[in-house]
PDB file of N, CA and C in Angstrom:
ATOM      1  N   MET A   1     -20.066  -8.629  -4.119  1.00  0.00           N
ATOM      2  CA  MET A   1     -18.895  -8.347  -4.929  1.00  0.00           C
ATOM      3  C   MET A   1     -17.659  -8.828  -4.165  1.00  0.00           C
ATOM      4  N   PRO A   2     -16.856  -9.695  -4.756  1.00  0.00           N
ATOM      5  CA  PRO A   2     -15.657 -10.156  -4.056  1.00  0.00           C
ATOM      6  C   PRO A   2     -14.624  -9.048  -3.969  1.00  0.00           C
ATOM      7  N   ARG A   3     -13.809  -9.103  -2.931  1.00  0.00           N
ATOM      8  CA  ARG A   3     -12.782  -8.076  -2.782  1.00  0.00           C
ATOM      9  C   ARG A   3     -11.638  -8.343  -3.752  1.00  0.00           C
ATOM     10  N   LYS A   4     -11.037  -7.265  -4.206  1.00  0.00           N
ATOM     11  CA  LYS A   4      -9.920  -7.367  -5.143  1.00  0.00           C
ATOM     12  C   LYS A   4      -8.749  -6.601  -4.573  1.00  0.00           C
ATOM     13  N   LEU A   5      -7.586  -7.184  -4.638  1.00  0.00           N
ATOM     14  CA  LEU A   5      -6.366  -6.521  -4.201  1.00  0.00           C
ATOM     15  C   LEU A   5      -5.398  -6.559  -5.365  1.00  0.00           C
ATOM     16  N   ARG A   6      -4.972  -5.382  -5.784  1.00  0.00           N
ATOM     17  CA  ARG A   6      -4.032  -5.302  -6.897  1.00  0.00           C
ATOM     18  C   ARG A   6      -2.823  -4.522  -6.422  1.00  0.00           C
ATOM     19  N   VAL A   7      -1.676  -5.120  -6.548  1.00  0.00           N
ATOM     20  CA  VAL A   7      -0.436  -4.445  -6.189  1.00  0.00           C
ATOM     21  C   VAL A   7       0.320  -4.182  -7.475  1.00  0.00           C
ATOM     22  N   PHE A   8       0.611  -2.917  -7.717  1.00  0.00           N
ATOM     23  CA  PHE A   8       1.294  -2.504  -8.932  1.00  0.00           C
ATOM     24  C   PHE A   8       2.786  -2.722  -8.761  1.00  0.00           C
ATOM     25  N   ALA A   9       3.408  -3.401  -9.686  1.00  0.00           N
ATOM     26  CA  ALA A   9       4.846  -3.664  -9.620  1.00  0.00           C
ATOM     27  C   ALA A   9       5.486  -3.197 -10.926  1.00  0.00           C
ATOM     28  N   PRO A  10       5.923  -1.932 -11.003  1.00  0.00           N
ATOM     29  CA  PRO A  10       6.438  -1.408 -12.266  1.00  0.00           C
ATOM     30  C   PRO A  10       7.677  -2.130 -12.761  1.00  0.00           C
ATOM     31  N   TRP A  11       8.472  -2.706 -11.880  1.00  0.00           N
ATOM     32  CA  TRP A  11       9.681  -3.390 -12.316  1.00  0.00           C
ATOM     33  C   TRP A  11       9.363  -4.647 -13.113  1.00  0.00           C
ATOM     34  N   ARG A  12       8.171  -5.191 -12.979  1.00  0.00           N
ATOM     35  CA  ARG A  12       7.794  -6.383 -13.734  1.00  0.00           C
ATOM     36  C   ARG A  12       7.408  -6.047 -15.173  1.00  0.00           C
ATOM     37  N   ARG A  13       7.048  -4.808 -15.434  1.00  0.00           N
ATOM     38  CA  ARG A  13       6.574  -4.432 -16.765  1.00  0.00           C
ATOM     39  C   ARG A  13       7.600  -3.639 -17.571  1.00  0.00           C
ATOM     40  N   ARG A  14       8.694  -3.274 -16.966  1.00  0.00           N
ATOM     41  CA  ARG A  14       9.666  -2.415 -17.629  1.00  0.00           C
ATOM     42  C   ARG A  14      10.405  -3.201 -18.709  1.00  0.00           C
ATOM     43  N   SER A  15      10.499  -2.616 -19.890  1.00  0.00           N
ATOM     44  CA  SER A  15      11.283  -3.250 -20.942  1.00  0.00           C
ATOM     45  C   SER A  15      12.756  -2.978 -20.681  1.00  0.00           C
ATOM     46  N   SER A  16      13.618  -3.781 -21.270  1.00  0.00           N
ATOM     47  CA  SER A  16      15.046  -3.663 -20.993  1.00  0.00           C
ATOM     48  C   SER A  16      15.621  -2.331 -21.465  1.00  0.00           C
ATOM     49  N   GLY A  17      14.998  -1.676 -22.454  1.00  0.00           N
ATOM     50  CA  GLY A  17      15.517  -0.413 -22.962  1.00  0.00           C
ATOM     51  C   GLY A  17      15.030   0.814 -22.212  1.00  0.00           C
ATOM     52  N   THR A  18      14.103   0.641 -21.273  1.00  0.00           N
ATOM     53  CA  THR A  18      13.548   1.776 -20.542  1.00  0.00           C
ATOM     54  C   THR A  18      14.463   2.135 -19.380  1.00  0.00           C
ATOM     55  N   PRO A  19      14.894   3.409 -19.298  1.00  0.00           N
ATOM     56  CA  PRO A  19      15.757   3.780 -18.173  1.00  0.00           C
ATOM     57  C   PRO A  19      14.984   3.738 -16.862  1.00  0.00           C
ATOM     58  N   ARG A  20      15.660   3.340 -15.817  1.00  0.00           N
ATOM     59  CA  ARG A  20      15.026   3.253 -14.499  1.00  0.00           C
ATOM     60  C   ARG A  20      15.066   4.608 -13.820  1.00  0.00           C
ATOM     61  N   LYS A  21      13.928   5.044 -13.328  1.00  0.00           N
ATOM     62  CA  LYS A  21      13.833   6.306 -12.604  1.00  0.00           C
ATOM     63  C   LYS A  21      14.463   6.136 -11.225  1.00  0.00           C
ATOM     64  N   GLN A  22      15.203   7.160 -10.801  1.00  0.00           N
ATOM     65  CA  GLN A  22      15.829   7.118  -9.488  1.00  0.00           C
ATOM     66  C   GLN A  22      14.753   7.175  -8.407  1.00  0.00           C
ATOM     67  N   GLY A  23      14.871   6.348  -7.407  1.00  0.00           N
ATOM     68  CA  GLY A  23      13.930   6.373  -6.304  1.00  0.00           C
ATOM     69  C   GLY A  23      12.980   5.190  -6.318  1.00  0.00           C
ATOM     70  N   LEU A  24      11.965   5.269  -5.488  1.00  0.00           N
ATOM     71  CA  LEU A  24      11.001   4.188  -5.319  1.00  0.00           C
ATOM     72  C   LEU A  24       9.600   4.657  -5.679  1.00  0.00           C
ATOM     73  N   ARG A  25       8.770   3.721  -6.123  1.00  0.00           N
ATOM     74  CA  ARG A  25       7.373   4.019  -6.426  1.00  0.00           C
ATOM     75  C   ARG A  25       6.515   2.942  -5.775  1.00  0.00           C
ATOM     76  N   ASP A  26       5.502   3.385  -5.052  1.00  0.00           N
ATOM     77  CA  ASP A  26       4.536   2.473  -4.444  1.00  0.00           C
ATOM     78  C   ASP A  26       3.169   2.774  -5.030  1.00  0.00           C
ATOM     79  N   GLU A  27       2.446   1.733  -5.372  1.00  0.00           N
ATOM     80  CA  GLU A  27       1.058   1.892  -5.807  1.00  0.00           C
ATOM     81  C   GLU A  27       0.285   0.682  -5.308  1.00  0.00           C
ATOM     82  N   ILE A  28      -0.721   0.945  -4.487  1.00  0.00           N
ATOM     83  CA  ILE A  28      -1.570  -0.119  -3.958  1.00  0.00           C
ATOM     84  C   ILE A  28      -3.016   0.288  -4.203  1.00  0.00           C
ATOM     85  N   GLU A  29      -3.809  -0.649  -4.676  1.00  0.00           N
ATOM     86  CA  GLU A  29      -5.234  -0.397  -4.889  1.00  0.00           C
ATOM     87  C   GLU A  29      -6.010  -1.525  -4.230  1.00  0.00           C
ATOM     88  N   LEU A  30      -6.944  -1.161  -3.362  1.00  0.00           N
ATOM     89  CA  LEU A  30      -7.766  -2.135  -2.658  1.00  0.00           C
ATOM     90  C   LEU A  30      -9.230  -1.769  -2.878  1.00  0.00           C
ATOM     91  N   ARG A  31     -10.015  -2.731  -3.340  1.00  0.00           N
ATOM     92  CA  ARG A  31     -11.455  -2.525  -3.541  1.00  0.00           C
ATOM     93  C   ARG A  31     -12.205  -3.487  -2.628  1.00  0.00           C
ATOM     94  N   LEU A  32     -13.089  -2.911  -1.825  1.00  0.00           N
ATOM     95  CA  LEU A  32     -13.911  -3.709  -0.917  1.00  0.00           C
ATOM     96  C   LEU A  32     -15.365  -3.289  -1.067  1.00  0.00           C
ATOM     97  N   ASN A  33     -16.139  -4.064  -1.771  1.00  0.00           N
ATOM     98  CA  ASN A  33     -17.583  -3.861  -1.861  1.00  0.00           C
ATOM     99  C   ASN A  33     -17.965  -2.412  -2.161  1.00  0.00           C
ATOM    100  N   GLY A  34     -17.341  -1.832  -3.169  1.00  0.00           N
ATOM    101  CA  GLY A  34     -17.672  -0.467  -3.563  1.00  0.00           C
ATOM    102  C   GLY A  34     -16.754   0.595  -3.006  1.00  0.00           C
ATOM    103  N   LEU A  35     -15.940   0.276  -2.025  1.00  0.00           N
ATOM    104  CA  LEU A  35     -14.977   1.221  -1.468  1.00  0.00           C
ATOM    105  C   LEU A  35     -13.653   1.047  -2.198  1.00  0.00           C
ATOM    106  N   LEU A  36     -13.072   2.157  -2.629  1.00  0.00           N
ATOM    107  CA  LEU A  36     -11.768   2.118  -3.293  1.00  0.00           C
ATOM    108  C   LEU A  36     -10.756   2.846  -2.423  1.00  0.00           C
ATOM    109  N   ILE A  37      -9.680   2.170  -2.070  1.00  0.00           N
ATOM    110  CA  ILE A  37      -8.558   2.779  -1.356  1.00  0.00           C
ATOM    111  C   ILE A  37      -7.366   2.664  -2.291  1.00  0.00           C
ATOM    112  N   ARG A  38      -6.764   3.803  -2.593  1.00  0.00           N
ATOM    113  CA  ARG A  38      -5.628   3.789  -3.519  1.00  0.00           C
ATOM    114  C   ARG A  38      -4.500   4.628  -2.939  1.00  0.00           C
ATOM    115  N   LEU A  39      -3.317   4.058  -2.912  1.00  0.00           N
ATOM    116  CA  LEU A  39      -2.131   4.743  -2.416  1.00  0.00           C
ATOM    117  C   LEU A  39      -1.126   4.823  -3.550  1.00  0.00           C
ATOM    118  N   LEU A  40      -0.734   6.033  -3.913  1.00  0.00           N
ATOM    119  CA  LEU A  40       0.298   6.278  -4.921  1.00  0.00           C
ATOM    120  C   LEU A  40       1.367   7.130  -4.278  1.00  0.00           C
ATOM    121  N   ARG A  41       2.602   6.712  -4.411  1.00  0.00           N
ATOM    122  CA  ARG A  41       3.673   7.487  -3.801  1.00  0.00           C
ATOM    123  C   ARG A  41       4.945   7.312  -4.618  1.00  0.00           C
ATOM    124  N   ASP A  42       5.523   8.434  -5.055  1.00  0.00           N
ATOM    125  CA  ASP A  42       6.817   8.453  -5.733  1.00  0.00           C
ATOM    126  C   ASP A  42       7.814   9.117  -4.805  1.00  0.00           C
ATOM    127  N   MET A  43       8.922   8.441  -4.578  1.00  0.00           N
ATOM    128  CA  MET A  43       9.952   8.998  -3.709  1.00  0.00           C
ATOM    129  C   MET A  43      11.251   9.093  -4.494  1.00  0.00           C
ATOM    130  N   GLY A  44      11.978  10.162  -4.291  1.00  0.00           N
ATOM    131  CA  GLY A  44      13.216  10.377  -5.018  1.00  0.00           C
ATOM    132  C   GLY A  44      14.428   9.776  -4.345  1.00  0.00           C
ATOM    133  N   PHE A  45      14.229   8.836  -3.445  1.00  0.00           N
ATOM    134  CA  PHE A  45      15.360   8.206  -2.770  1.00  0.00           C
ATOM    135  C   PHE A  45      15.083   6.718  -2.626  1.00  0.00           C
ATOM    136  N   ASN A  46      16.132   5.961  -2.454  1.00  0.00           N
ATOM    137  CA  ASN A  46      16.018   4.509  -2.291  1.00  0.00           C
ATOM    138  C   ASN A  46      16.264   4.134  -0.838  1.00  0.00           C
ATOM    139  N   TRP A  47      15.318   4.409   0.012  1.00  0.00           N
ATOM    140  CA  TRP A  47      15.434   4.090   1.431  1.00  0.00           C
ATOM    141  C   TRP A  47      14.438   2.983   1.731  1.00  0.00           C
ATOM    142  N   PRO A  48      14.835   1.924   2.393  1.00  0.00           N
ATOM    143  CA  PRO A  48      13.901   0.815   2.632  1.00  0.00           C
ATOM    144  C   PRO A  48      12.714   1.250   3.491  1.00  0.00           C
ATOM    145  N   HIS A  49      11.559   0.735   3.153  1.00  0.00           N
ATOM    146  CA  HIS A  49      10.340   1.095   3.863  1.00  0.00           C
ATOM    147  C   HIS A  49       9.310  -0.002   3.660  1.00  0.00           C
ATOM    148  N   GLU A  50       8.229   0.113   4.373  1.00  0.00           N
ATOM    149  CA  GLU A  50       7.121  -0.813   4.179  1.00  0.00           C
ATOM    150  C   GLU A  50       5.851  -0.018   3.944  1.00  0.00           C
ATOM    151  N   VAL A  51       4.981  -0.582   3.136  1.00  0.00           N
ATOM    152  CA  VAL A  51       3.695   0.035   2.830  1.00  0.00           C
ATOM    153  C   VAL A  51       2.636  -1.046   2.992  1.00  0.00           C
ATOM    154  N   HIS A  52       1.574  -0.727   3.722  1.00  0.00           N
ATOM    155  CA  HIS A  52       0.491  -1.690   3.811  1.00  0.00           C
ATOM    156  C   HIS A  52      -0.828  -1.008   4.156  1.00  0.00           C
ATOM    157  N   ILE A  53      -1.900  -1.698   3.805  1.00  0.00           N
ATOM    158  CA  ILE A  53      -3.255  -1.273   4.151  1.00  0.00           C
ATOM    159  C   ILE A  53      -3.850  -2.391   5.003  1.00  0.00           C
ATOM    160  N   VAL A  54      -4.376  -2.021   6.162  1.00  0.00           N
ATOM    161  CA  VAL A  54      -4.936  -3.008   7.082  1.00  0.00           C
ATOM    162  C   VAL A  54      -6.424  -2.722   7.257  1.00  0.00           C
ATOM    163  N   VAL A  55      -7.234  -3.732   7.026  1.00  0.00           N
ATOM    164  CA  VAL A  55      -8.675  -3.653   7.287  1.00  0.00           C
ATOM    165  C   VAL A  55      -8.984  -4.800   8.253  1.00  0.00           C
ATOM    166  N   PRO A  56      -8.918  -4.542   9.566  1.00  0.00           N
ATOM    167  CA  PRO A  56      -9.075  -5.636  10.525  1.00  0.00           C
ATOM    168  C   PRO A  56     -10.493  -6.199  10.607  1.00  0.00           C
ATOM    169  N   ARG A  57     -11.481  -5.411  10.186  1.00  0.00           N
ATOM    170  CA  ARG A  57     -12.856  -5.900  10.265  1.00  0.00           C
ATOM    171  C   ARG A  57     -13.630  -5.406   9.054  1.00  0.00           C
ATOM    172  N   ALA A  58     -14.163  -6.346   8.299  1.00  0.00           N
ATOM    173  CA  ALA A  58     -14.999  -6.010   7.151  1.00  0.00           C
ATOM    174  C   ALA A  58     -16.205  -6.952   7.172  1.00  0.00           C
ATOM    175  N   GLU A  59     -17.398  -6.371   7.255  1.00  0.00           N
ATOM    176  CA  GLU A  59     -18.631  -7.160   7.263  1.00  0.00           C
ATOM    177  C   GLU A  59     -19.523  -6.704   6.120  1.00  0.00           C
ATOM    178  N   PHE A  60     -20.031  -7.661   5.383  1.00  0.00           N
ATOM    179  CA  PHE A  60     -20.972  -7.390   4.301  1.00  0.00           C
ATOM    180  C   PHE A  60     -22.223  -8.204   4.621  1.00  0.00           C
ATOM    181  N   ILE A  61     -23.288  -7.510   5.009  1.00  0.00           N
ATOM    182  CA  ILE A  61     -24.487  -8.170   5.525  1.00  0.00           C
ATOM    183  C   ILE A  61     -25.656  -7.919   4.574  1.00  0.00           C
ATOM    184  N   ARG A  62     -26.335  -8.994   4.222  1.00  0.00           N
ATOM    185  CA  ARG A  62     -27.551  -8.897   3.403  1.00  0.00           C
ATOM    186  C   ARG A  62     -28.675  -9.610   4.151  1.00  0.00           C
ATOM    187  N   ALA A  63     -29.795  -8.910   4.310  1.00  0.00           N
ATOM    188  CA  ALA A  63     -30.956  -9.491   4.995  1.00  0.00           C
ATOM    189  C   ALA A  63     -32.061  -9.738   3.968  1.00  0.00           C
ATOM    190  N   PHE A  64     -32.621 -10.926   4.029  1.00  0.00           N
ATOM    191  CA  PHE A  64     -33.672 -11.313   3.092  1.00  0.00           C
ATOM    192  C   PHE A  64     -34.960 -11.632   3.854  1.00  0.00           C
ATOM    193  N   GLN A  65     -36.107 -11.302   3.242  1.00  0.00           N
ATOM    194  CA  GLN A  65     -37.421 -11.695   3.746  1.00  0.00           C
ATOM    195  C   GLN A  65     -38.216 -12.214   2.562  1.00  0.00           C
ATOM    196  N   ASN A  66     -38.761 -13.388   2.730  1.00  0.00           N
ATOM    197  CA  ASN A  66     -39.549 -14.023   1.664  1.00  0.00           C
ATOM    198  C   ASN A  66     -38.758 -14.108   0.363  1.00  0.00           C
ATOM    199  N   GLY A  67     -37.456 -14.377   0.493  1.00  0.00           N
ATOM    200  CA  GLY A  67     -36.623 -14.543  -0.698  1.00  0.00           C
ATOM    201  C   GLY A  67     -36.199 -13.254  -1.378  1.00  0.00           C
ATOM    202  N   ARG A  68     -36.526 -12.102  -0.783  1.00  0.00           N
ATOM    203  CA  ARG A  68     -36.164 -10.810  -1.388  1.00  0.00           C
ATOM    204  C   ARG A  68     -35.199 -10.060  -0.483  1.00  0.00           C
ATOM    205  N   LEU A  69     -34.257  -9.375  -1.096  1.00  0.00           N
ATOM    206  CA  LEU A  69     -33.292  -8.572  -0.357  1.00  0.00           C
ATOM    207  C   LEU A  69     -34.001  -7.348   0.214  1.00  0.00           C
ATOM    208  N   VAL A  70     -33.949  -7.177   1.537  1.00  0.00           N
ATOM    209  CA  VAL A  70     -34.609  -6.036   2.173  1.00  0.00           C
ATOM    210  C   VAL A  70     -33.613  -5.075   2.817  1.00  0.00           C
ATOM    211  N   GLU A  71     -32.418  -5.539   3.084  1.00  0.00           N
ATOM    212  CA  GLU A  71     -31.427  -4.669   3.712  1.00  0.00           C
ATOM    213  C   GLU A  71     -30.027  -5.137   3.320  1.00  0.00           C
ATOM    214  N   GLU A  72     -29.180  -4.155   3.084  1.00  0.00           N
ATOM    215  CA  GLU A  72     -27.783  -4.448   2.762  1.00  0.00           C
ATOM    216  C   GLU A  72     -26.905  -3.475   3.546  1.00  0.00           C
ATOM    217  N   ARG A  73     -25.961  -4.014   4.314  1.00  0.00           N
ATOM    218  CA  ARG A  73     -25.082  -3.169   5.129  1.00  0.00           C
ATOM    219  C   ARG A  73     -23.629  -3.554   4.884  1.00  0.00           C
ATOM    220  N   THR A  74     -22.770  -2.533   4.908  1.00  0.00           N
ATOM    221  CA  THR A  74     -21.327  -2.733   4.833  1.00  0.00           C
ATOM    222  C   THR A  74     -20.715  -2.065   6.050  1.00  0.00           C
ATOM    223  N   ILE A  75     -19.920  -2.806   6.796  1.00  0.00           N
ATOM    224  CA  ILE A  75     -19.247  -2.264   7.976  1.00  0.00           C
ATOM    225  C   ILE A  75     -17.750  -2.475   7.797  1.00  0.00           C
ATOM    226  N   LEU A  76     -17.023  -1.374   7.738  1.00  0.00           N
ATOM    227  CA  LEU A  76     -15.562  -1.403   7.660  1.00  0.00           C
ATOM    228  C   LEU A  76     -15.055  -0.560   8.818  1.00  0.00           C
ATOM    229  N   SER A  77     -14.193  -1.114   9.644  1.00  0.00           N
ATOM    230  CA  SER A  77     -13.733  -0.343  10.798  1.00  0.00           C
ATOM    231  C   SER A  77     -12.215  -0.361  10.900  1.00  0.00           C
ATOM    232  N   SER A  78     -11.691   0.734  11.417  1.00  0.00           N
ATOM    233  CA  SER A  78     -10.262   0.886  11.721  1.00  0.00           C
ATOM    234  C   SER A  78      -9.358   0.634  10.520  1.00  0.00           C
ATOM    235  N   ILE A  79      -9.682   1.235   9.397  1.00  0.00           N
ATOM    236  CA  ILE A  79      -8.834   1.092   8.214  1.00  0.00           C
ATOM    237  C   ILE A  79      -7.564   1.906   8.428  1.00  0.00           C
ATOM    238  N   SER A  80      -6.420   1.268   8.246  1.00  0.00           N
ATOM    239  CA  SER A  80      -5.128   1.941   8.425  1.00  0.00           C
ATOM    240  C   SER A  80      -4.324   1.849   7.137  1.00  0.00           C
ATOM    241  N   ILE A  81      -3.768   2.970   6.724  1.00  0.00           N
ATOM    242  CA  ILE A  81      -2.855   3.015   5.587  1.00  0.00           C
ATOM    243  C   ILE A  81      -1.515   3.470   6.140  1.00  0.00           C
ATOM    244  N   VAL A  82      -0.495   2.655   5.962  1.00  0.00           N
ATOM    245  CA  VAL A  82       0.797   2.916   6.591  1.00  0.00           C
ATOM    246  C   VAL A  82       1.898   2.971   5.542  1.00  0.00           C
ATOM    247  N   HIS A  83       2.699   4.005   5.622  1.00  0.00           N
ATOM    248  CA  HIS A  83       3.942   4.105   4.855  1.00  0.00           C
ATOM    249  C   HIS A  83       5.014   4.408   5.887  1.00  0.00           C
ATOM    250  N   ALA A  84       5.856   3.438   6.179  1.00  0.00           N
ATOM    251  CA  ALA A  84       6.803   3.582   7.278  1.00  0.00           C
ATOM    252  C   ALA A  84       8.229   3.321   6.814  1.00  0.00           C
ATOM    253  N   PRO A  85       9.065   4.366   6.791  1.00  0.00           N
ATOM    254  CA  PRO A  85      10.478   4.121   6.483  1.00  0.00           C
ATOM    255  C   PRO A  85      11.141   3.400   7.648  1.00  0.00           C
ATOM    256  N   LYS A  86      12.139   2.592   7.315  1.00  0.00           N
ATOM    257  CA  LYS A  86      12.875   1.921   8.380  1.00  0.00           C
ATOM    258  C   LYS A  86      13.673   2.946   9.150  1.00  0.00           C
ATOM    259  N   HIS A  87      13.929   2.646  10.403  1.00  0.00           N
ATOM    260  CA  HIS A  87      14.688   3.563  11.254  1.00  0.00           C
ATOM    261  C   HIS A  87      16.104   3.731  10.722  1.00  0.00           C
ATOM    262  N   PRO A  88      16.713   4.887  10.981  1.00  0.00           N
ATOM    263  CA  PRO A  88      18.110   5.051  10.582  1.00  0.00           C
ATOM    264  C   PRO A  88      18.976   4.032  11.324  1.00  0.00           C
ATOM    265  N   PRO A  89      20.100   3.671  10.731  1.00  0.00           N
ATOM    266  CA  PRO A  89      20.944   2.659  11.366  1.00  0.00           C
ATOM    267  C   PRO A  89      21.487   3.144  12.707  1.00  0.00           C
ATOM    268  N   ALA A  90      21.716   2.196  13.585  1.00  0.00           N
ATOM    269  CA  ALA A  90      22.302   2.523  14.886  1.00  0.00           C
ATOM    270  C   ALA A  90      23.739   2.978  14.687  1.00  0.00           C
ATOM    271  N   GLU A  91      24.238   3.710  15.637  1.00  0.00           N
ATOM    272  CA  GLU A  91      25.601   4.224  15.535  1.00  0.00           C
ATOM    273  C   GLU A  91      26.584   3.064  15.384  1.00  0.00           C
ATOM    274  N   GLY A  92      27.454   3.174  14.387  1.00  0.00           N
ATOM    275  CA  GLY A  92      28.456   2.144  14.154  1.00  0.00           C
ATOM    276  C   GLY A  92      28.029   1.072  13.172  1.00  0.00           C
ATOM    277  N   SER A  93      26.774   1.080  12.712  1.00  0.00           N
ATOM    278  CA  SER A  93      26.339   0.093  11.722  1.00  0.00           C
ATOM    279  C   SER A  93      26.177   0.772  10.372  1.00  0.00           C
ATOM    280  N   GLU A  94      26.059  -0.037   9.330  1.00  0.00           N
ATOM    281  CA  GLU A  94      25.973   0.502   7.973  1.00  0.00           C
ATOM    282  C   GLU A  94      24.532   0.833   7.610  1.00  0.00           C
ATOM    283  N   ALA A  95      24.399   1.766   6.671  1.00  0.00           N
ATOM    284  CA  ALA A  95      23.079   2.122   6.151  1.00  0.00           C
ATOM    285  C   ALA A  95      22.534   0.954   5.337  1.00  0.00           C
ATOM    286  N   PRO A  96      21.214   0.791   5.246  1.00  0.00           N
ATOM    287  CA  PRO A  96      20.626  -0.316   4.493  1.00  0.00           C
ATOM    288  C   PRO A  96      21.059  -0.342   3.036  1.00  0.00           C
ATOM    289  N   PHE A  97      21.092   0.808   2.367  1.00  0.00           N
ATOM    290  CA  PHE A  97      21.565   0.914   0.996  1.00  0.00           C
ATOM    291  C   PHE A  97      22.635   1.983   0.987  1.00  0.00           C
ATOM    292  N   SER A  98      23.874   1.608   1.047  1.00  0.00           N
ATOM    293  CA  SER A  98      24.940   2.609   1.077  1.00  0.00           C
ATOM    294  C   SER A  98      25.001   3.320  -0.263  1.00  0.00           C
ATOM    295  N   GLY A  99      25.350   4.590  -0.235  1.00  0.00           N
ATOM    296  CA  GLY A  99      25.451   5.374  -1.460  1.00  0.00           C
ATOM    297  C   GLY A  99      24.253   6.257  -1.696  1.00  0.00           C
ATOM    298  N   ASP A 100      23.088   5.871  -1.241  1.00  0.00           N
ATOM    299  CA  ASP A 100      21.898   6.699  -1.414  1.00  0.00           C
ATOM    300  C   ASP A 100      21.799   7.684  -0.263  1.00  0.00           C
ATOM    301  N   PRO A 101      21.434   8.922  -0.556  1.00  0.00           N
ATOM    302  CA  PRO A 101      21.261   9.861   0.548  1.00  0.00           C
ATOM    303  C   PRO A 101      20.018   9.491   1.349  1.00  0.00           C
ATOM    304  N   PRO A 102      20.069   9.639   2.662  1.00  0.00           N
ATOM    305  CA  PRO A 102      18.878   9.337   3.460  1.00  0.00           C
ATOM    306  C   PRO A 102      17.798  10.381   3.221  1.00  0.00           C
ATOM    307  N   PRO A 103      16.535  10.045   3.482  1.00  0.00           N
ATOM    308  CA  PRO A 103      15.461  11.019   3.315  1.00  0.00           C
ATOM    309  C   PRO A 103      15.608  12.161   4.303  1.00  0.00           C
ATOM    310  N   ARG A 104      14.918  13.251   4.030  1.00  0.00           N
ATOM    311  CA  ARG A 104      14.953  14.403   4.935  1.00  0.00           C
ATOM    312  C   ARG A 104      14.557  13.981   6.337  1.00  0.00           C
ATOM    313  N   GLY A 105      15.236  14.566   7.311  1.00  0.00           N
ATOM    314  CA  GLY A 105      14.930  14.240   8.693  1.00  0.00           C
ATOM    315  C   GLY A 105      15.811  13.147   9.261  1.00  0.00           C
ATOM    316  N   TYR A 106      16.521  12.440   8.401  1.00  0.00           N
ATOM    317  CA  TYR A 106      17.457  11.421   8.860  1.00  0.00           C
ATOM    318  C   TYR A 106      18.855  11.995   8.756  1.00  0.00           C
ATOM    319  N   SER A 107      19.670  11.746   9.735  1.00  0.00           N
ATOM    320  CA  SER A 107      21.036  12.271   9.688  1.00  0.00           C
ATOM    321  C   SER A 107      22.039  11.159   9.510  1.00  0.00           C
TER     322      SER A 107
END
């Protein structure tokens, strides 16, 4: 089964008459040989961040004898799901998006 990566982009599907919800929405779906990893996150603020899923090693092994499948193995290691807000601005510099309140924990 080939791997599929689907990144949901709600801004591409929004009609012009639909009001925009305040904040950010992330949705990532990754399918790897029967494994489903799905990240859904709604945030009520517009603070820049990055979201990614890292699969540094994925092996799909099939062993055959006399033309018949005798063993099938899937090895996935060190899967990381990261949602990382950017650091608050340094003293004396401007916020990435001025006007929006920073998320909790940022001053």
